[in-house]
XYZ file of C-alpha atoms in Angstrom:
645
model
C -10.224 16.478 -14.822
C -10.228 17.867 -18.276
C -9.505 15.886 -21.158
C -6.419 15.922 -22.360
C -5.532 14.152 -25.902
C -1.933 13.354 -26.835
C -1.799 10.770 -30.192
C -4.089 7.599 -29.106
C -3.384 8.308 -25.465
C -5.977 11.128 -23.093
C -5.920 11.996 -19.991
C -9.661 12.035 -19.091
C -11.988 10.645 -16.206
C -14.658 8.026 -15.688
C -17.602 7.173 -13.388
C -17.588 4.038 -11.424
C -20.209 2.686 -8.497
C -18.024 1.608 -5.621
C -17.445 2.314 -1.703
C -14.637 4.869 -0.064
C -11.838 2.277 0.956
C -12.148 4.141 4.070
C -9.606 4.618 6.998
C -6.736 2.661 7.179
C -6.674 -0.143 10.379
C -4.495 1.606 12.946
C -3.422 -1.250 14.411
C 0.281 -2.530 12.951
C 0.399 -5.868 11.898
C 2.786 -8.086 13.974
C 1.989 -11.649 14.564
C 2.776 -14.006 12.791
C -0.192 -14.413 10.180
C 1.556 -15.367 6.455
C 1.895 -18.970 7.003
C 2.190 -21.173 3.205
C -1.387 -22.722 3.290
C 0.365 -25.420 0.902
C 2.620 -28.106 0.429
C 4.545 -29.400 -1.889
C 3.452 -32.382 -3.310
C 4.652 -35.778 -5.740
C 6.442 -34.754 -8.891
C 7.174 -31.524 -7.921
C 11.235 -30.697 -8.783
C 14.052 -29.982 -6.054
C 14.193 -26.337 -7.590
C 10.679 -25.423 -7.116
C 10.828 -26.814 -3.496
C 13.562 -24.145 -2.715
C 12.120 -21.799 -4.127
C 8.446 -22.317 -2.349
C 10.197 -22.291 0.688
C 12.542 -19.348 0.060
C 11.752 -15.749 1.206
C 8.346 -16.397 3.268
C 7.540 -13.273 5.392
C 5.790 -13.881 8.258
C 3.164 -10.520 8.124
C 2.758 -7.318 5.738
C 4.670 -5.335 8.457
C 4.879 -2.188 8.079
C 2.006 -1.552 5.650
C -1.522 -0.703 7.619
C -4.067 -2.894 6.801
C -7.188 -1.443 3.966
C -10.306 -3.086 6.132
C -12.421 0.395 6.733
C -14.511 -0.095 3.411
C -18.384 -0.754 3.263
C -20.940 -2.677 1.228
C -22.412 0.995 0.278
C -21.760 2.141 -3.161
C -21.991 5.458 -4.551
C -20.558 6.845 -7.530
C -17.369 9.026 -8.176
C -14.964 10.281 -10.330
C -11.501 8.591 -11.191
C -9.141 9.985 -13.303
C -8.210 7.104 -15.943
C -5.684 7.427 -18.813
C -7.506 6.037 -22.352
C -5.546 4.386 -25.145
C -7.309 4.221 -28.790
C -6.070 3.560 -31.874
C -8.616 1.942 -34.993
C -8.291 -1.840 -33.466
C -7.988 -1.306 -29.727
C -9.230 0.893 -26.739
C -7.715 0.548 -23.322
C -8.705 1.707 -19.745
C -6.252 2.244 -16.703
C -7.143 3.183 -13.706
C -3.531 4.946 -11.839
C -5.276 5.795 -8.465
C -6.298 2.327 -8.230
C -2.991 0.254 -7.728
C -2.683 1.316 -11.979
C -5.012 -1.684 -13.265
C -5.524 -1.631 -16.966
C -9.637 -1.671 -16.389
C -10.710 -2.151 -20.159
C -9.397 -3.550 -22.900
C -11.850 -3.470 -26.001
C -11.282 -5.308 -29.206
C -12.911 -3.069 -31.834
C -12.799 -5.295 -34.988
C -15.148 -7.995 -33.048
C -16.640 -5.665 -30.138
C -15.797 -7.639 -27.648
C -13.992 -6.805 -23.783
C -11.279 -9.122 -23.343
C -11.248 -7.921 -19.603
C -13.804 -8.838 -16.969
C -14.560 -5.174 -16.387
C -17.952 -3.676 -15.139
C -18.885 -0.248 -13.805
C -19.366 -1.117 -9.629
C -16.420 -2.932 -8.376
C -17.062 -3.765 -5.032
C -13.853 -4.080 -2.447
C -13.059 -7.201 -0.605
C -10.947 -8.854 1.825
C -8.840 -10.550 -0.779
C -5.337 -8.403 -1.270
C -2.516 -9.251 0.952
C -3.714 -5.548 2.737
C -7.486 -6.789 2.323
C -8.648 -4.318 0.169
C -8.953 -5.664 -3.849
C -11.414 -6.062 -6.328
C -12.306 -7.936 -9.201
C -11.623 -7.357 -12.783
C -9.353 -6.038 -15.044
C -5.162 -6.526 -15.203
C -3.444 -6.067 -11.985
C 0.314 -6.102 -11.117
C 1.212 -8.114 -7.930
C 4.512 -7.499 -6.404
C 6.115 -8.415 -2.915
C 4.665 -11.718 -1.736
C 2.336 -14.732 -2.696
C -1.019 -12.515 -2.927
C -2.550 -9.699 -4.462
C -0.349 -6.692 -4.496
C -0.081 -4.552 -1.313
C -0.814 -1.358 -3.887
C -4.086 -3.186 -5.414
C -5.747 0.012 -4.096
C -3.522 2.944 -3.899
C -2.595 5.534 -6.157
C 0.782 4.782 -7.847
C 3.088 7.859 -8.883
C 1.550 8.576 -12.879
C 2.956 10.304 -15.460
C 3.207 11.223 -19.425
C 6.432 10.183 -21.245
C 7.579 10.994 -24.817
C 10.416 9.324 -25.547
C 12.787 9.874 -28.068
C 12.099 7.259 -30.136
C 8.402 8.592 -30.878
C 6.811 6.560 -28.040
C 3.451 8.290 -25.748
C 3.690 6.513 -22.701
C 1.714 6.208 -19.054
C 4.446 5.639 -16.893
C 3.293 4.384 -13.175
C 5.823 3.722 -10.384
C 5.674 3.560 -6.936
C 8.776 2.102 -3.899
C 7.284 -1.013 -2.649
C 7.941 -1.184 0.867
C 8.155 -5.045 1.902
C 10.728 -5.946 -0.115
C 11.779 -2.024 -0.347
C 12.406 -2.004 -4.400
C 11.282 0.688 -6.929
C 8.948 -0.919 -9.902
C 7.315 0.552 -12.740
C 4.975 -0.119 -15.454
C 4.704 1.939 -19.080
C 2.191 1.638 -21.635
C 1.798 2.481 -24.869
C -0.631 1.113 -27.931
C 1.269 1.880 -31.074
C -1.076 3.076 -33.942
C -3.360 0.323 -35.742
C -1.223 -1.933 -33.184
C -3.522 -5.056 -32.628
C -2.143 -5.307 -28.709
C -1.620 -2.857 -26.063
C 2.398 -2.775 -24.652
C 3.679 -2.890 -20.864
C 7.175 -2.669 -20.280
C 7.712 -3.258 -16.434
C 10.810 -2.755 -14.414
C 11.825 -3.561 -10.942
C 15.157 -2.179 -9.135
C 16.196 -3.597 -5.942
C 17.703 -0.669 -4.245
C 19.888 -2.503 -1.548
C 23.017 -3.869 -1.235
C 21.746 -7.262 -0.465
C 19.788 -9.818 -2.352
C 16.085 -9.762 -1.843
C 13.398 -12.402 -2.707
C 11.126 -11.296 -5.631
C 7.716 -11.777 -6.834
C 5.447 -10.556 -9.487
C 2.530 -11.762 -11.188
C 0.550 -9.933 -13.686
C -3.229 -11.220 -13.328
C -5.922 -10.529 -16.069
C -9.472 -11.437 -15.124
C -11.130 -12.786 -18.475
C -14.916 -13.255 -18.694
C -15.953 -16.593 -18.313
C -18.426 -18.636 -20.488
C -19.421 -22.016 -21.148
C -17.487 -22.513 -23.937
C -14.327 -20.289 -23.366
C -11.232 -22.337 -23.150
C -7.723 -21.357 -21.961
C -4.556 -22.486 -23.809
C -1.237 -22.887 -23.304
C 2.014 -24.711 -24.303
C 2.404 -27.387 -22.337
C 1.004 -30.964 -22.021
C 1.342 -30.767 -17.766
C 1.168 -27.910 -15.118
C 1.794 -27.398 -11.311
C -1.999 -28.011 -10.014
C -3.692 -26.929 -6.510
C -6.960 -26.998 -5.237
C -6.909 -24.604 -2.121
C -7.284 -27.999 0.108
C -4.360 -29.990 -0.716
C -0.891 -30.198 -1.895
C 0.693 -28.840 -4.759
C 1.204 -31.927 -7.468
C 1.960 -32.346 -11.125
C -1.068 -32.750 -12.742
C -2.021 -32.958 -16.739
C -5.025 -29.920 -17.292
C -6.882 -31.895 -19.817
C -7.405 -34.620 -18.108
C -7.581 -33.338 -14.225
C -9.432 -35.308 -11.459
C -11.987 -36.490 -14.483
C -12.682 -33.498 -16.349
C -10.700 -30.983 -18.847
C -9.541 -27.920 -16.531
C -8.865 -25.774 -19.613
C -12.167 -25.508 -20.189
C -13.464 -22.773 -17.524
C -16.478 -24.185 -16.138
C -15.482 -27.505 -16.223
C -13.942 -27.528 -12.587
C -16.377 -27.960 -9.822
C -14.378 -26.419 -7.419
C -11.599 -23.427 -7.185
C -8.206 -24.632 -8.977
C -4.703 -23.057 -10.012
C -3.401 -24.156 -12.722
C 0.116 -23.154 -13.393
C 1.490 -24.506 -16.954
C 4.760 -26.040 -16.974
C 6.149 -24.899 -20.416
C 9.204 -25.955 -21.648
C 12.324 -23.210 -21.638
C 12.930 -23.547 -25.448
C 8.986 -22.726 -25.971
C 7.387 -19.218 -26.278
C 6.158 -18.209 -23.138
C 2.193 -17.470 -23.553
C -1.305 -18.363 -22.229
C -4.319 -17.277 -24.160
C -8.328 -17.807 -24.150
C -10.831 -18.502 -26.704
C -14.556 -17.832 -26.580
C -16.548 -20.217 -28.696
C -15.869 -17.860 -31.935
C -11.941 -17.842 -30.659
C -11.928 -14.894 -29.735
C -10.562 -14.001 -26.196
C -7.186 -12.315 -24.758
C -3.451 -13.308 -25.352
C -0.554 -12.841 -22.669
C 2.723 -12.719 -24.585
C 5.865 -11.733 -22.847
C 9.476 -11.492 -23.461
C 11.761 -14.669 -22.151
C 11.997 -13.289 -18.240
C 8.379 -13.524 -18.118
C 8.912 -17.173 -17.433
C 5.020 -18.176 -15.478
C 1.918 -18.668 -17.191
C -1.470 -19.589 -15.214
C -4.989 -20.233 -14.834
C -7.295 -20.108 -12.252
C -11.088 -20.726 -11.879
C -13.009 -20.226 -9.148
C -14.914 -23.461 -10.253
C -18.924 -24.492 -10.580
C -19.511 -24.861 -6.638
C -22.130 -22.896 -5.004
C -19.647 -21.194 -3.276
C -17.768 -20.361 -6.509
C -20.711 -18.783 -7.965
C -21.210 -16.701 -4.545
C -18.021 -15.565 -4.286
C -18.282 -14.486 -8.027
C -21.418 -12.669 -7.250
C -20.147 -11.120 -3.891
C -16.958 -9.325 -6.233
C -18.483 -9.055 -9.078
C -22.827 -8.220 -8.865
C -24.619 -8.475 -11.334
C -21.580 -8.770 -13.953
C -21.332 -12.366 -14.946
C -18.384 -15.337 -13.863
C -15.035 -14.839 -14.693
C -11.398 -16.540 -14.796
C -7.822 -15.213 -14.243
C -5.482 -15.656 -16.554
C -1.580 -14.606 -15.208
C 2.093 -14.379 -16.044
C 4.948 -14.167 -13.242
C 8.553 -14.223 -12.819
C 8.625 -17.571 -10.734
C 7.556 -21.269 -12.604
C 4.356 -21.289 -9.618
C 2.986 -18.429 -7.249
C 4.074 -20.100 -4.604
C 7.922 -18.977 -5.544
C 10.589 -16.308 -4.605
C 13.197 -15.709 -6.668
C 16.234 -14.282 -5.895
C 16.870 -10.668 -7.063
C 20.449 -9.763 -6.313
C 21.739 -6.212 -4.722
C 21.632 -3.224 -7.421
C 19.734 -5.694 -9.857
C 17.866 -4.199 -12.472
C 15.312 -6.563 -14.380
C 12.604 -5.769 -17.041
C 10.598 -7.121 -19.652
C 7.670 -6.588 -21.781
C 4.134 -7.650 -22.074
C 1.465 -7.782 -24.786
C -1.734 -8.231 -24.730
C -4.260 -8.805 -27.516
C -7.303 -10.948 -29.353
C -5.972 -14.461 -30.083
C -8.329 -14.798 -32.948
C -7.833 -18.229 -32.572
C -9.364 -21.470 -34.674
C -12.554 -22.538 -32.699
C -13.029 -25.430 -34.374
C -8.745 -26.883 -33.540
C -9.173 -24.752 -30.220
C -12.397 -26.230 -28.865
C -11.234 -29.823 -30.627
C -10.177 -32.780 -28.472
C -6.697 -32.842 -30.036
C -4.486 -30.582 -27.517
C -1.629 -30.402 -29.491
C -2.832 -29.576 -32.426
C -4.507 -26.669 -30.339
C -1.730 -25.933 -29.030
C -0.102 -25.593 -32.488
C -2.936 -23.414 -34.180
C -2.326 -20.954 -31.443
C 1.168 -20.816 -31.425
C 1.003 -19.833 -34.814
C -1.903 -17.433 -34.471
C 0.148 -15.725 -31.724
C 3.077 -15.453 -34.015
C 1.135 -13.572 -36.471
C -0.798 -11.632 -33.727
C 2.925 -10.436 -32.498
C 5.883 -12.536 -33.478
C 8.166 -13.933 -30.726
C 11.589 -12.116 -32.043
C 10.165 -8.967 -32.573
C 8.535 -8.787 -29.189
C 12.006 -9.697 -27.651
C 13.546 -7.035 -29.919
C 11.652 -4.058 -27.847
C 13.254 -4.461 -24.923
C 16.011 -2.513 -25.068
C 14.302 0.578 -25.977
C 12.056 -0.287 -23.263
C 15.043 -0.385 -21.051
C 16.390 2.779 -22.658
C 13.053 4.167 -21.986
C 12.263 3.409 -18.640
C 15.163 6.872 -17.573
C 13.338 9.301 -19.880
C 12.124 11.603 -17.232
C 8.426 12.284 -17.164
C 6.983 15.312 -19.983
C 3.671 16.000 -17.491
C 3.312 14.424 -14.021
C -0.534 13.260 -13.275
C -0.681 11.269 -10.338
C 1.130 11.357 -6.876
C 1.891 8.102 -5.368
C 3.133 7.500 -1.638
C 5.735 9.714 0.206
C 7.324 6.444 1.676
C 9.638 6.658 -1.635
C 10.358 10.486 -1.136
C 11.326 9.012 3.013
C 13.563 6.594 1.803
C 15.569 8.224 -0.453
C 16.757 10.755 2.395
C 16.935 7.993 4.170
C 19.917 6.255 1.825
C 21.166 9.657 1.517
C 21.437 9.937 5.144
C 23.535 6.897 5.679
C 25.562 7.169 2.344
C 24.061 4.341 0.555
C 23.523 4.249 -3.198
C 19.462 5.191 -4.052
C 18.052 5.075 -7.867
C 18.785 7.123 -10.851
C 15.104 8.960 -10.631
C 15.306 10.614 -14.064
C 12.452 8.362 -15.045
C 10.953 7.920 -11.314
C 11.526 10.865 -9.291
C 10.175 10.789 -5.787
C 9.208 13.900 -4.560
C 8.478 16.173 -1.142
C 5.127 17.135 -2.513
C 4.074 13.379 -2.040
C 4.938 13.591 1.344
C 2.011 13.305 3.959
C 1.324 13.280 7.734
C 1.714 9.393 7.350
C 5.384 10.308 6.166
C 6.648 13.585 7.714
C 7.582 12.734 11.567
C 9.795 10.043 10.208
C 11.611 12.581 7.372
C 11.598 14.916 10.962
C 13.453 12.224 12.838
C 15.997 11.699 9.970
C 16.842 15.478 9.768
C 16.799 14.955 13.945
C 14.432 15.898 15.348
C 12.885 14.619 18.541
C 9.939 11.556 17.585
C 6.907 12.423 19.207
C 4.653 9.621 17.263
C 2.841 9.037 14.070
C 0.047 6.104 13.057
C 2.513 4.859 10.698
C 5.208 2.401 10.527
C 8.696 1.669 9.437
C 11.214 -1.358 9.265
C 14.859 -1.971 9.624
C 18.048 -1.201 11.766
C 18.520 2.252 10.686
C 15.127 3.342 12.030
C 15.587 0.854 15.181
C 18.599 2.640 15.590
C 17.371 6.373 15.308
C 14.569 5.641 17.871
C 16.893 3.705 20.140
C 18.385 7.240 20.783
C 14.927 8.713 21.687
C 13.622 8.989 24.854
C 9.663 8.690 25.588
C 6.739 6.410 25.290
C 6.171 6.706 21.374
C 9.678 6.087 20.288
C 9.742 3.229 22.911
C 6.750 1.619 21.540
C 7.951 2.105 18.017
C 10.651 -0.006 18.697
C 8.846 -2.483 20.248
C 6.370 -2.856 17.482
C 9.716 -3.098 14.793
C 10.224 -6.246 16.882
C 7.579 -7.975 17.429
C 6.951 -7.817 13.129
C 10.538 -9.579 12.853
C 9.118 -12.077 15.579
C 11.642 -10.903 18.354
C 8.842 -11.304 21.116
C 11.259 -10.945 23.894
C 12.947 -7.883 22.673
C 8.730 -6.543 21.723
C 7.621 -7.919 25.242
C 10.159 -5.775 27.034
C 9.527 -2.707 25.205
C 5.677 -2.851 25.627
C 6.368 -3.218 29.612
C 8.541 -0.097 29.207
C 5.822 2.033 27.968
C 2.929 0.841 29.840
C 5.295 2.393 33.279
C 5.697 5.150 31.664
C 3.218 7.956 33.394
C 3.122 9.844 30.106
C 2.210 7.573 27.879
C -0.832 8.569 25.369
C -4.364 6.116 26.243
C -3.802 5.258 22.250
C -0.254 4.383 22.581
C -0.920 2.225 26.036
C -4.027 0.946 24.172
C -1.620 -0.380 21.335
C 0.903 -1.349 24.122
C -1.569 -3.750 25.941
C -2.392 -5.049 22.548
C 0.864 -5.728 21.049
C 1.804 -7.389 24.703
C -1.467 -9.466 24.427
C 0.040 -10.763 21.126
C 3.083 -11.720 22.484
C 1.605 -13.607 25.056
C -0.693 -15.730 23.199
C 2.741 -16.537 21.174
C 4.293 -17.626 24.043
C 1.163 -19.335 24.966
C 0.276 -16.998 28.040
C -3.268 -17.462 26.973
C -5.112 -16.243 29.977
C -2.533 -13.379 30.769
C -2.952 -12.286 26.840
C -6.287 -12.431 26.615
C -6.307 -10.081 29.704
C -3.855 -7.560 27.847
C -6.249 -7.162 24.835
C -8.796 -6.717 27.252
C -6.792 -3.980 29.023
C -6.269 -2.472 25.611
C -10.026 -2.178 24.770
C -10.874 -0.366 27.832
C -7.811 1.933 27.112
C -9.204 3.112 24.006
C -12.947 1.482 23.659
C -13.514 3.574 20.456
C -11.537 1.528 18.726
C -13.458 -0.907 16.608
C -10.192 -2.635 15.517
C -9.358 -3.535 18.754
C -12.542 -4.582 19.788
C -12.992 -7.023 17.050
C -9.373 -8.233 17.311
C -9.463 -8.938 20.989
C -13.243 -10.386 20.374
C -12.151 -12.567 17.276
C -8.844 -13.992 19.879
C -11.146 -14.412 23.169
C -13.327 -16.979 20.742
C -10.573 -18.314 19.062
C -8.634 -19.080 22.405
C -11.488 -20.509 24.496
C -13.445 -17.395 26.233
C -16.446 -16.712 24.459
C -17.691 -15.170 27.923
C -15.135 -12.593 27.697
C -16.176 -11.688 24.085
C -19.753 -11.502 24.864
C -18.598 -9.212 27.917
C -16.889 -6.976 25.194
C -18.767 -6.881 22.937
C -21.738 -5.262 25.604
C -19.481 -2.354 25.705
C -19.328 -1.587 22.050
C -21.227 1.750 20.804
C -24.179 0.956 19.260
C -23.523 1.722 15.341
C -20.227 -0.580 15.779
C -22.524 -3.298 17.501
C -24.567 -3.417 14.075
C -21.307 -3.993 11.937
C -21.546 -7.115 9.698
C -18.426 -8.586 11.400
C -19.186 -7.892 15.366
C -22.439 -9.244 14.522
C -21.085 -12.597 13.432
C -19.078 -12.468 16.532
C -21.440 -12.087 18.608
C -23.449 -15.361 17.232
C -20.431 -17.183 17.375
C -19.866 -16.252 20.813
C -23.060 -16.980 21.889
C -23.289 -20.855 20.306
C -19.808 -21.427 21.911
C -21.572 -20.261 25.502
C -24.110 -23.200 24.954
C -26.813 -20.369 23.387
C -27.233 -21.733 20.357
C -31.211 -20.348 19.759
C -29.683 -16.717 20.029
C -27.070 -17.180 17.790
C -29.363 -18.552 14.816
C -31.799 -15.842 15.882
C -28.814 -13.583 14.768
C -28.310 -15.617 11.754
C -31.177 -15.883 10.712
C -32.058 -11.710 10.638
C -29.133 -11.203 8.043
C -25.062 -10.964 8.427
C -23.112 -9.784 6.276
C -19.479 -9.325 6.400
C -17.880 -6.870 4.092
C -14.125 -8.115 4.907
C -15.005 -11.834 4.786
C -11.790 -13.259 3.668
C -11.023 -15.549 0.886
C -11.104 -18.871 1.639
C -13.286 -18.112 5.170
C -16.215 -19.971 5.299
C -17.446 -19.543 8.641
C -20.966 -18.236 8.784
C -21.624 -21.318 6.943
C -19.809 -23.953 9.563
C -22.344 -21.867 12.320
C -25.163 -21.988 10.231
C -24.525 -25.931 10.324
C -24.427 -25.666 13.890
C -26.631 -23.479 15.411
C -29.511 -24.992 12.547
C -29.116 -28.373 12.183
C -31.332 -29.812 9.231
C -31.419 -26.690 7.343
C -30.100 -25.941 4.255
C -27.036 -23.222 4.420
C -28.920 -20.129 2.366
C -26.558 -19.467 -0.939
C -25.840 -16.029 0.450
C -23.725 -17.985 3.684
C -21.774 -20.161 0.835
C -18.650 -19.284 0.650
C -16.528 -22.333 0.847
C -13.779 -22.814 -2.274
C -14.487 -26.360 -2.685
């Protein structure tokens, strides 16, 4: 892509070391898997309560998940959008879920971003794929945002009032609203500006969640500050309390490695305060999240000292030091929906700068008068009223249609505005956001086909709600049938999913991929009912439908283990092709299948060659628990240690 310079803002490209995120998991995702890990502990408030327990989901249904990626690096091209004035240059990324990347502080040459040039993808995102560093937007449910690796709709803005902006949209498809972010970096501005909208499209309230997460480097004397004496603490193990950060379990959490193991920290700051959370390196220097009043969350998290801290560090992050996250949300904690009501329309604006803060007050053992010396630091960095005074141009703004698209995003917004057409239902003003047909893909078309009525023949995609249950109601064959059945079993109707799958496994002209996904989703159902045996069988069925499939041969492996049958794993996993036999994951399965058949010598034979897993999840620390089993006496190596605390 050729440069292209407008003011401080270009249109350019950069280089970064990282793996294809590969092909999407075909398999939809329909059981029951978002569960709270947490509860709500002592001296937590009625409200917050509600609110943890209001507008849980129980999958990501209908987004695919993002597990094809590799360990394997190479290096490519991604079109990135550069801000730059005399104080300040900024990196975003649009084709990756539009993270601000960089964010360099000329006047002391500092990044106050983790940022490095090989992110590496892992199963961390509430679709899997994520990676460390730089300022993400989260939006849907507790997690990292299902867009954290998709393109988002891009495009160049000059609005009337003299502003360049990169505008970035995109319809998010859980809780089906339309968000955007712009940003602009005034010139000699000493912080870079988002203003970020979200519309909720329907005529019915919806819950809503957004946190904006900055990964900051961390160092042994970097300390995060904010304006409050207590916070809303967890530890990834136990309940959700009321704890005080500077005096937590024995040691000061605000200092970054102070915490021995992984910890959330989310600052209870009074409603008459200034709403902001900043860090400071051991000269002061470090970045500052400022937001207008809706903004209301401010947060830190660490993943602490631990060994498997500093692994899981290295595993995102090689070779590019420890960091911290520093965040801001709409909701007091992350574990929080609020509730957005039909046609709402809500927006603020972020900042984000150098502190410059005191590091003699800020790294002093007097928290308040820390406290103070960045408050007013902040003020003069960006003062509180004028903040709050841009955003009604940023609300005038957000309609000013785009002056040069860059970017496509997803068809799924181009699908559901003929949709809502369709059925005569109010859709968006797009004059800032248009959707468009040319974002339309395979993924998309069959279902714009059956709105405009044409017979549904099938597509590896998905789609929620009644209209669409109701359009494929009217459809005869297998594909429509199992459509159906899948839009049930996500909303946990298992009776209504159970029937359907029957339906299309008699059917004589069913597809081997559709029966395949048939068996599977009926093996699901099963095990929910607690049909083990007879479920077990169906995933079984489904494997030697369509034994290709390395999903479904690692989900039916994973459930024969986890249900009691490592004989049946074993059994299918002798069937797998040989390249899919060497995958980091099936390997692990395999050694976990063989120590639960009594064979423990194979299994640390297996462990002991090398495993590695490049969708080990967050929080899963199982090669280590095997490790402890299959080698008794031996030390777990570091590369096993995963654990969070």
């Amino acid at each position: 892509m050729a440069d292209t310079a407008t003011t401080n803002l270009t249109v350019t490209a950069i280089s970064l070391t990282m793996a294809e995120l590969g092909p999407l998991n075909p398999l939809p995702v329909v059981a029951a898997e978002l569960d709270q890990p947490y509860t709500v502990g002592e001296g937590v408030p009625e409200e917050l309560q509600v609110s943890a327990r209001y507008g849980l989901v129980p999958n990501m249904y209908p987004y695919l998940m993002q597990d094809g990626y590799s360990r394997e690096a190479a290096p490519k091209e991604l079109p990135a959008v550069v801000f730059e004035n005399s104080r300040l240059r900024a990196v975003v990324l649009p084709s990756l879920g539009g993270r601000i990347w960089e964010l360099f502080d000329k006047t002391t040459g500092k990044q106050l971003l983790h940022t490095h040039d090989a992110p590496q993808l892992a199963n961390i995102a509430l679709r899997k794929a994520w990676f460390a560093g730089g300022l993400e937007w989260n939006i849907g449910t507790r997690g990292h945002s299902p867009t954290s690796c998709d393109p988002l709709h891009a495009a160049l803005v000059h609005t009337p009032d003299g502003k360049h902006i990169l505008r970035m949209w995109e319809f998010e498809r859980l809780r089906e609203v339309v968000f955007q972010v712009d940003i602009w970096m005034p010139e000699d501005s000493d912080v870079l500006f988002a203003a970020v909208r979200i519309r909720n499209t329907n005529n019915h309230d919806v819950p809503m969640y957004w946190w904006s997460n900055a990964a900051i480097p961390e160092t042994d004397r970097t300390r995060v500050i904010a304006p409050a004496d207590e916070a809303y603490g967890s530890d990834y193990t136990t309940d959700i309390t009321r704890v005080r950060p500077t005096q937590h379990e024995g040691y000061d959490g605000t200092w970054l490695t102070n915490s021995p193991h992984a910890a959330d920290f989310f600052f209870d700051i009074d409603p008459s305060e200034r709403r902001w959370v900043v860090a400071a390196d051991d000269d002061g220097d470090g970045l500052a999240m400022l937001s207008t009043s809706l903004l209301r969350g401010k947060k830190l998290f660490v993943w602490g000292q631990g060994q498997g801290g500093k692994r899981w560090q290295e595993w995102l992050s090689p070779g590019a030091g420890p960091y911290a996250e520093i965040q801001a949300g709409l909701a007091q904690t992350q574990f929080e929906h609020l509730v957005m009501p039909a046609g709402a329309e809500w927006a603020w604006v972020e900042a984000y700068g150098n502190g410059h803060l005191d590091p003699v007050i800020s790294h002093g053992t007097d928290w308040d008068a820390a406290v103070a010396d960045a408050s007013q630091r902040l003020d003069e960095l960006l003062p509180h009223e004028e903040l709050e005074a841009m955003l009604p141009a940023a609300v005038r703004n957000a309609d000013v249609p785009p002056s040069k698209m860059l970017l496509l995003g997803s068809g799924w917004g181009e699908v559901e505005k003929v949709r809502r057409h369709k059925i005569g239902v109010d859709w968006i003003d797009e004059s800032g956001t248009p959707f468009v047909g040319e974002s339309v893909t395979a993924e998309q078309q069959p279902w714009l086909d059956l709105l405009h009525g044409k017979a549904f023949d099938g597509v590896p995609s998905f789609v929620a709600g009644p209209d669409w249950e109701e359009l494929l109601a009217g459809q005869d064959g297998p594909e429509a049938t199992f459509h159906l059945a899948t839009m049930k079993h996500a909303r946990q109707d298992l009776e209504g999913a159970k029937a359907g799958y029957r339906r299309v496994l008699a059917a004589q002209d069913a597809r081997p991929t559709t029966r395949a996904l048939a068996h599977r989703g009926l093996g699901l159902v099963l095990l929910a009912d607690g049909s083990t045996g007879q479920g077990i069988q169906e995933l079984h069925e489904a494997v030697e439908q369509d034994p290709s499939s390395s999903a479904l041969l690692t989900e039916a492996v994973t459930l024969s283990i986890r249900h009691g049958n490592p004989a049946l794993a074993l059994e299918l996993l002798a069937t797998a092709p040989g390249a899919s036999a060497a995958v980091g994951r099936l390997k692990f399965l395999r050694a976990l299948a063989l120590a639960k058949s009594g064979n423990a010598a194979e299994a640390a034979a297996i462990l002991r060659e090398g495993v590695e897993i490049p969708d080990l999840r967050e929080g899963e620390d199982g090669i280590s628990a095997l490790w402890q089993e299959v080698c008794p006496g031996e030390a777990v190596p570091t590369g096993y240690q995963f654990g969070m605390h």
